[in-house]
Short mmCIF file of C-alpha atoms and ligand atoms in Angstrom, two decimals:
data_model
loop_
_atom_site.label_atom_id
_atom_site.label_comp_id
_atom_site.label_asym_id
_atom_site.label_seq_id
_atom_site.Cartn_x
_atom_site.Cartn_y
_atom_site.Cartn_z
CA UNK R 119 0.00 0.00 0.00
CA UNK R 120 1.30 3.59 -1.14
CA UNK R 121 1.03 5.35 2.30
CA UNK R 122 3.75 2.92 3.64
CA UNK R 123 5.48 3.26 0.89
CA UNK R 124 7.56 6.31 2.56
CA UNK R 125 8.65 4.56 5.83
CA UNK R 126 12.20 3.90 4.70
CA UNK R 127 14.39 0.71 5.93
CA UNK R 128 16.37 2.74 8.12
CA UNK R 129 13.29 2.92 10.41
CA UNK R 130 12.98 -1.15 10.73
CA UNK R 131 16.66 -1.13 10.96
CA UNK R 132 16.53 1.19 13.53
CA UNK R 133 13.71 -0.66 15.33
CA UNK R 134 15.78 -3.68 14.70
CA UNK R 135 18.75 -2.31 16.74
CA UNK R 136 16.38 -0.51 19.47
CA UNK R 137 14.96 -4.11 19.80
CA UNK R 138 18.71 -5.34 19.69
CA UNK R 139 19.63 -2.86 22.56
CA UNK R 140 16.92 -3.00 24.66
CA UNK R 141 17.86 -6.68 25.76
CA UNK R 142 21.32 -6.23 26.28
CA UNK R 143 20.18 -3.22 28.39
CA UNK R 144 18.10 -5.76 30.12
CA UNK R 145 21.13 -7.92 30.42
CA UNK R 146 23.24 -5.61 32.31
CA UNK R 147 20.56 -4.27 34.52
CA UNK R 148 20.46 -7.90 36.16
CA UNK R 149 23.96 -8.14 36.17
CA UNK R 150 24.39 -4.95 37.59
CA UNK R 151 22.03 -5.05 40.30
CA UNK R 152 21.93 -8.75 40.59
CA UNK R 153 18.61 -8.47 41.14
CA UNK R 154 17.07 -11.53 39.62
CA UNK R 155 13.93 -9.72 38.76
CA UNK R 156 15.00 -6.99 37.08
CA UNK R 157 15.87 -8.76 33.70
CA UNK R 158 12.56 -10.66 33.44
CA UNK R 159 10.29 -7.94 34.33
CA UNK R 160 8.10 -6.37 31.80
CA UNK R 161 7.78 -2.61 30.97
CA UNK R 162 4.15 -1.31 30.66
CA UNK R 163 3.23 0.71 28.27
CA UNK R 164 0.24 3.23 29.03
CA UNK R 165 -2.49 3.64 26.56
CA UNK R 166 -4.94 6.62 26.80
CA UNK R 167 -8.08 6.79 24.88
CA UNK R 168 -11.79 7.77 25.51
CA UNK R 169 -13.65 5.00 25.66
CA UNK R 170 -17.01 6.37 24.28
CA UNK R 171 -16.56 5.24 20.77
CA UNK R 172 -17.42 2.06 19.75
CA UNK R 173 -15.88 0.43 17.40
CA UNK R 174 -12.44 2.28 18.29
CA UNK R 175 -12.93 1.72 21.71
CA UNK R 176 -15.73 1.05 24.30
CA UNK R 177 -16.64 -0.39 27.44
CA UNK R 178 -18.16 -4.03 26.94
CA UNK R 179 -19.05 -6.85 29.74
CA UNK R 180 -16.51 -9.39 29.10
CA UNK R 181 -17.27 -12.70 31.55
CA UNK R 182 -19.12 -10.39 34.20
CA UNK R 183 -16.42 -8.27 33.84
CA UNK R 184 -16.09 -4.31 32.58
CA UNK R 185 -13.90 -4.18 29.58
CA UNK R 186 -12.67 -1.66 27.27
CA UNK R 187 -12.29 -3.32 24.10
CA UNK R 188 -12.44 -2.21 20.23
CA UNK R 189 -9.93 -2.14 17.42
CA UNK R 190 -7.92 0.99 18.68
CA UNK R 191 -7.29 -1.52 21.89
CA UNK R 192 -6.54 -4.57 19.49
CA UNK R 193 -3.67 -2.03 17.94
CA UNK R 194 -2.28 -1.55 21.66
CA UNK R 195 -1.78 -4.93 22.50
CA UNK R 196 -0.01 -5.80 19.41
CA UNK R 197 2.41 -2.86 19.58
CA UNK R 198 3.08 -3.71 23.22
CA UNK R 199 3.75 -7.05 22.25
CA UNK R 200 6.14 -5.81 19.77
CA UNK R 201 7.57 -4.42 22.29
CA UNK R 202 7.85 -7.04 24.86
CA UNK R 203 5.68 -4.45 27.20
CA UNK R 204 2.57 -5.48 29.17
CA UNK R 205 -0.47 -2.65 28.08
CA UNK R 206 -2.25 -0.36 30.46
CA UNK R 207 -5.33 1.30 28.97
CA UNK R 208 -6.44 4.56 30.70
CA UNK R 209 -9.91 5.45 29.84
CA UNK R 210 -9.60 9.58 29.92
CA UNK R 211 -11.86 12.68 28.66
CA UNK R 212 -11.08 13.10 24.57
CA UNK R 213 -10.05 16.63 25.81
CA UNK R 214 -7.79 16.02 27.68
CA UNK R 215 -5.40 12.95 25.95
CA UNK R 216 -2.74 15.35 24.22
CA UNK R 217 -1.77 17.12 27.81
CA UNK R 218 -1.99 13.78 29.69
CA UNK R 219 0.94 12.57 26.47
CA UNK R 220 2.83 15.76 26.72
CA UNK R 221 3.15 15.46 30.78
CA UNK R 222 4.28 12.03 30.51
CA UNK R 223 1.59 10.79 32.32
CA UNK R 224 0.25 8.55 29.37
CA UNK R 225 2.65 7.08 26.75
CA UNK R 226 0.30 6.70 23.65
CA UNK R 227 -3.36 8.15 22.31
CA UNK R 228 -5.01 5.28 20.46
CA UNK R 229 -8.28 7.16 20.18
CA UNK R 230 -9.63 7.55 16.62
CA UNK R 231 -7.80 10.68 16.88
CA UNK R 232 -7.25 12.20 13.73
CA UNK R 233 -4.02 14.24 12.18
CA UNK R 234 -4.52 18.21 12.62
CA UNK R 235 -1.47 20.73 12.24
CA UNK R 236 -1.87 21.71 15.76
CA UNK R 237 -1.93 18.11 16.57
CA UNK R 238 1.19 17.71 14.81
CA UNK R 239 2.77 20.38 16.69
CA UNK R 240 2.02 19.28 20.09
CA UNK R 241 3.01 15.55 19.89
CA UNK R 242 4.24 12.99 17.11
CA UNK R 243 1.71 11.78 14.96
CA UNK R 244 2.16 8.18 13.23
CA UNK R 245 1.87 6.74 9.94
CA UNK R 246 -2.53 6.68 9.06
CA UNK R 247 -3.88 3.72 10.18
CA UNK R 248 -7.45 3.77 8.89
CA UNK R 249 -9.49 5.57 6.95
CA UNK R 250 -13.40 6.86 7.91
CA UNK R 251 -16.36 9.54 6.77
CA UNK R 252 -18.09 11.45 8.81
CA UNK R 253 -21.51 10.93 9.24
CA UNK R 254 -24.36 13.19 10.72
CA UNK R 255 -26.84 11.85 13.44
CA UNK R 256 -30.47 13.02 13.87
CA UNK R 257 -33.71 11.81 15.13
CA UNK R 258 -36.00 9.81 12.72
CA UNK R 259 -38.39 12.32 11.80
CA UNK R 260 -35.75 15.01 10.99
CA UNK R 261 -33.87 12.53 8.52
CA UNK R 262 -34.86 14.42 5.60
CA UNK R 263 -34.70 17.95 7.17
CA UNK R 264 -30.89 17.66 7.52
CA UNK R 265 -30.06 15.86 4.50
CA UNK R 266 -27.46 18.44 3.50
CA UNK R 267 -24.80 20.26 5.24
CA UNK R 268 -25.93 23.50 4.52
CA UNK R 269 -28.96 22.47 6.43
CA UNK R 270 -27.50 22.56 9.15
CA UNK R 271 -26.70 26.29 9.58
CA UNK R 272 -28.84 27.75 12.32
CA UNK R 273 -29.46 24.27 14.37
CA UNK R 274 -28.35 22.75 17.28
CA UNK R 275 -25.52 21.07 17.57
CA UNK R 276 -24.17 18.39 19.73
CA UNK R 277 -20.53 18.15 19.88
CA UNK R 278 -17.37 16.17 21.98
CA UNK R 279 -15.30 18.64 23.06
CA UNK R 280 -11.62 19.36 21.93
CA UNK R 281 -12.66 16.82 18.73
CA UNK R 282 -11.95 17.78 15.17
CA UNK R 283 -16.17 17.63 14.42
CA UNK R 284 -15.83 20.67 16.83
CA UNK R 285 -14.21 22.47 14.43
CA UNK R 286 -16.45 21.72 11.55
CA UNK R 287 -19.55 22.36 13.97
CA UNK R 288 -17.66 26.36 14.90
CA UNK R 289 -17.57 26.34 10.68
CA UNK R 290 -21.17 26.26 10.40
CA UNK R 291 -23.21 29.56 10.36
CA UNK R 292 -25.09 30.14 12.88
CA UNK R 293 -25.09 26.88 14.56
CA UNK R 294 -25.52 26.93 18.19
CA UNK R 295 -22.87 24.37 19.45
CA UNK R 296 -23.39 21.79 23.02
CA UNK R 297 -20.13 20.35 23.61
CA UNK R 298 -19.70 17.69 25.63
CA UNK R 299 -17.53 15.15 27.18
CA UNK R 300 -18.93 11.80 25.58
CA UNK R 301 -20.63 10.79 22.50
CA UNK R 302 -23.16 9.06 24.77
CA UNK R 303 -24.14 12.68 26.30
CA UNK R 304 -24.32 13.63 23.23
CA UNK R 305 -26.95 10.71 22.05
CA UNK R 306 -29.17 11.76 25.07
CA UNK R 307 -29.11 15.04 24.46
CA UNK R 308 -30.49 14.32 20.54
CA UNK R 309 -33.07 11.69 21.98
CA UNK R 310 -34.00 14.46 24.32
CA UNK R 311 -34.89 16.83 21.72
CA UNK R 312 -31.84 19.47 23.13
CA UNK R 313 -29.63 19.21 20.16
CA UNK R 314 -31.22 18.44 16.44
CA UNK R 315 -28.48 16.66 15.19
CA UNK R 316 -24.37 15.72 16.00
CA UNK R 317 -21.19 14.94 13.92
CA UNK R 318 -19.50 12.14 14.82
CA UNK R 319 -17.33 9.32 13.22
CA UNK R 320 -19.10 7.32 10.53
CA UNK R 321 -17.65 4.01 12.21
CA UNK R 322 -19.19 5.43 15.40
CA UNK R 323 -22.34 7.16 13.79
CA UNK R 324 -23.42 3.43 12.70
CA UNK R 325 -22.86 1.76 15.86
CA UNK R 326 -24.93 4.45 17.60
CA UNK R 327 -28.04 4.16 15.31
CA UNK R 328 -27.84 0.57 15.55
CA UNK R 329 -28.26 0.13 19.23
CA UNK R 330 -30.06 3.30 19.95
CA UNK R 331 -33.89 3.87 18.68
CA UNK R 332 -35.11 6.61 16.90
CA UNK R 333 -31.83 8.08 15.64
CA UNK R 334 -30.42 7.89 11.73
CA UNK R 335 -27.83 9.08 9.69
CA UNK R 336 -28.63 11.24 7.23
CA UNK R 337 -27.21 11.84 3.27
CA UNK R 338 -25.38 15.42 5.04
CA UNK R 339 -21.32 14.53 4.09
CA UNK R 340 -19.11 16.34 6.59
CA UNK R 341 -15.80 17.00 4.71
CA UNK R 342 -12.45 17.08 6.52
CA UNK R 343 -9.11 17.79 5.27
CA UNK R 344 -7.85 14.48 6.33
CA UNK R 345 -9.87 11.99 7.43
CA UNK R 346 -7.37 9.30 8.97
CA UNK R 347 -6.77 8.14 12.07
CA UNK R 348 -3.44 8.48 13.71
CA UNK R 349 -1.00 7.33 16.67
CA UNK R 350 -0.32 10.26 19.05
CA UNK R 351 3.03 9.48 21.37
CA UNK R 352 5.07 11.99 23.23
CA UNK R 353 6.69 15.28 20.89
CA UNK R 354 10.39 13.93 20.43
CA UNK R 355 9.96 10.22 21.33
CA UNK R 356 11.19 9.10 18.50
CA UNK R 357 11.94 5.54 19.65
CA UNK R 358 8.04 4.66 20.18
CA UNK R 359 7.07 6.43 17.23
CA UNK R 360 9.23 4.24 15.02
CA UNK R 361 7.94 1.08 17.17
CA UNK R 362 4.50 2.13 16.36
CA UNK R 363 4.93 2.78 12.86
CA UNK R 364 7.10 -0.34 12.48
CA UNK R 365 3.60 -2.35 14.45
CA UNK R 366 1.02 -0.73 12.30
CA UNK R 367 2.79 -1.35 9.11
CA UNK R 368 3.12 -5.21 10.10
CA UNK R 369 -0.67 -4.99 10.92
CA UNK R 370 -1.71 -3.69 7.66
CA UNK R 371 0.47 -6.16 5.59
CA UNK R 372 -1.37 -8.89 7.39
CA UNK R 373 -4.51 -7.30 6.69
CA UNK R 374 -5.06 -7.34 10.41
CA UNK R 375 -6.29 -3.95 10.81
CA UNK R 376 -9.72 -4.57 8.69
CA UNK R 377 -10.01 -8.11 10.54
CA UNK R 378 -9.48 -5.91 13.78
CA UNK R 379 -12.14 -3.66 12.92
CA UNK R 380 -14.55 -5.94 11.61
CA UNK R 381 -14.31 -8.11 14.84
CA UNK R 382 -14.83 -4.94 16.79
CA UNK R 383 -17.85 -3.69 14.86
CA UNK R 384 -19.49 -7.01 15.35
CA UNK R 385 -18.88 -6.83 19.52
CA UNK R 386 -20.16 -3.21 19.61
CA UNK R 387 -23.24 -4.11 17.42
CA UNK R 388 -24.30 -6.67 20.43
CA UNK R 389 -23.26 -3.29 23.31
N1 LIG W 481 -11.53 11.87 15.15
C1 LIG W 481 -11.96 12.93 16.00
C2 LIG W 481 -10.80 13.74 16.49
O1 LIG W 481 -9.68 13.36 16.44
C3 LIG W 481 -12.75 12.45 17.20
C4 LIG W 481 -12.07 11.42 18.00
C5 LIG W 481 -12.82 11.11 19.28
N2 LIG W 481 -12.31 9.93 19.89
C6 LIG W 481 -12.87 9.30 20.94
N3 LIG W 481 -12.36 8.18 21.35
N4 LIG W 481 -13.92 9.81 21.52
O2 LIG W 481 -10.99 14.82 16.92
#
């Protein structure tokens, strides 16, 4: 596929050596210390994400127990895997991912998140991972009402903060913007008649109006500038940024990525 077509061999020869070193490192450590532990201990690697988008990532009941599953989390486990690194996921506000990566307190956002310049300022972004549309959400009976985007000037708009649809939302005259926290809010406040309609993920749009009654896309197209989904890791750490790119590149030359995805759309249709 062309978009991997730029990651050079110097990057998996690099990973290769980082790989090579990381070992030896290893090594030493349990020499040096002589503790016995040291060597066979895992690292962890921290995931954050908001888990309040299904099929990226979303809270399920897996054997009586709460879960946060989807294909963004399927991703995670193979890069830490990689990586010889046990994965922590952190289920955090959307808003609120980027800081958490910059302070250190998170190592990776897995979170549909898509590429903006800004973005790209504030952290490192990885290779694209997967492609989506945008979709818009109304209830039933206004289905036809919003069926273009220029429809939507004037209405009511329901929003997650700090996302990219905010940003198309703010481009819309007149509209009169809710933004909150979690695309669930956001679903209540449409079946509650407070917003007329939301922007969301078209991944995410369909597994909404699939579980929830009464709500539809419509034919309204949303366009962004680019509508992939990236990696976020810490600005400057280069090392897991290769390692991720190096993962996801293995991923989509098994064609593991649309497996991932399909799997996950199937467990959110059943949420
Ligand atoms: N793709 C959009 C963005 O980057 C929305 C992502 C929201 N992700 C989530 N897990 N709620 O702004």
């Amino acid at each position: 596929m062309n978009k991997w077509g730029k990651l050079s061999m110097g990057l998996l020869l690099a990973a290769g050596l980082l790989a090579g070193c990381g070992s030896n490192n290893n090594d030493n450590n349990t020499a040096a210390s002589g503790n016995a532990n040291t060597g066979t201990e895992a690292k962890t690697l921290i995931m954050g994400t908001s888990a309040d988008f299904p099929p990226y990532e979303f809270h399920k009941m897996v054997d009586g127990k709460d879960t946060i599953v989807g294909f963004d989390i399927e991703i995670a486990k193979e890069i830490a895997a990689d990586m010889g690194a046990k994965l922590e996921v952190k289920d955090l506000p959307f808003d609120s991912l980027l800081n958490e990566l910059s302070s250190g307190r998170i190592d990776m956002v897995i979170s549909g998140l898509s590429p903006t310049p800004e973005r790209a300022e504030a952290v490192g972004l990885s290779e694209i991972y997967y492609k989506a549309e945008q979709a818009v959400v109304v209830r039933e009976a206004d289905k036809d009402k919003f069926a273009t985007m220029d429809s939507l000037k004037g209405a009511k708009l329901g929003i997650q903060t700090g996302s990219i649809q905010e940003d198309i939302a703010k481009g819309i005259e007149g509209a009169q913007l809710t933004s909150l926290g979690k695309i669930s809010e956001i679903v209540l406040q449409l079946q509650s008649n407070r917003v007329d309609a939301s922007i969301m993920e078209g991944p995410v749009a369909k597994s909404f109006v699939k579980n929830v009654k009464g709500l539809v896309i419509t034919d309204a197209k949303p366009e962004v500038e680019d509508d992939g989904y990236v990696i976020g890791v810490k600005k400057d750490n280069t090392e897991l940024l290769e390692q991720v790119n190096t993962t996801l590149k293995r991923l989509d030359s098994e064609g593991k990525i649309d497996e991932f995805v399909a799997a996950a759309s199937e467990l959110a249709e059943s949420n």
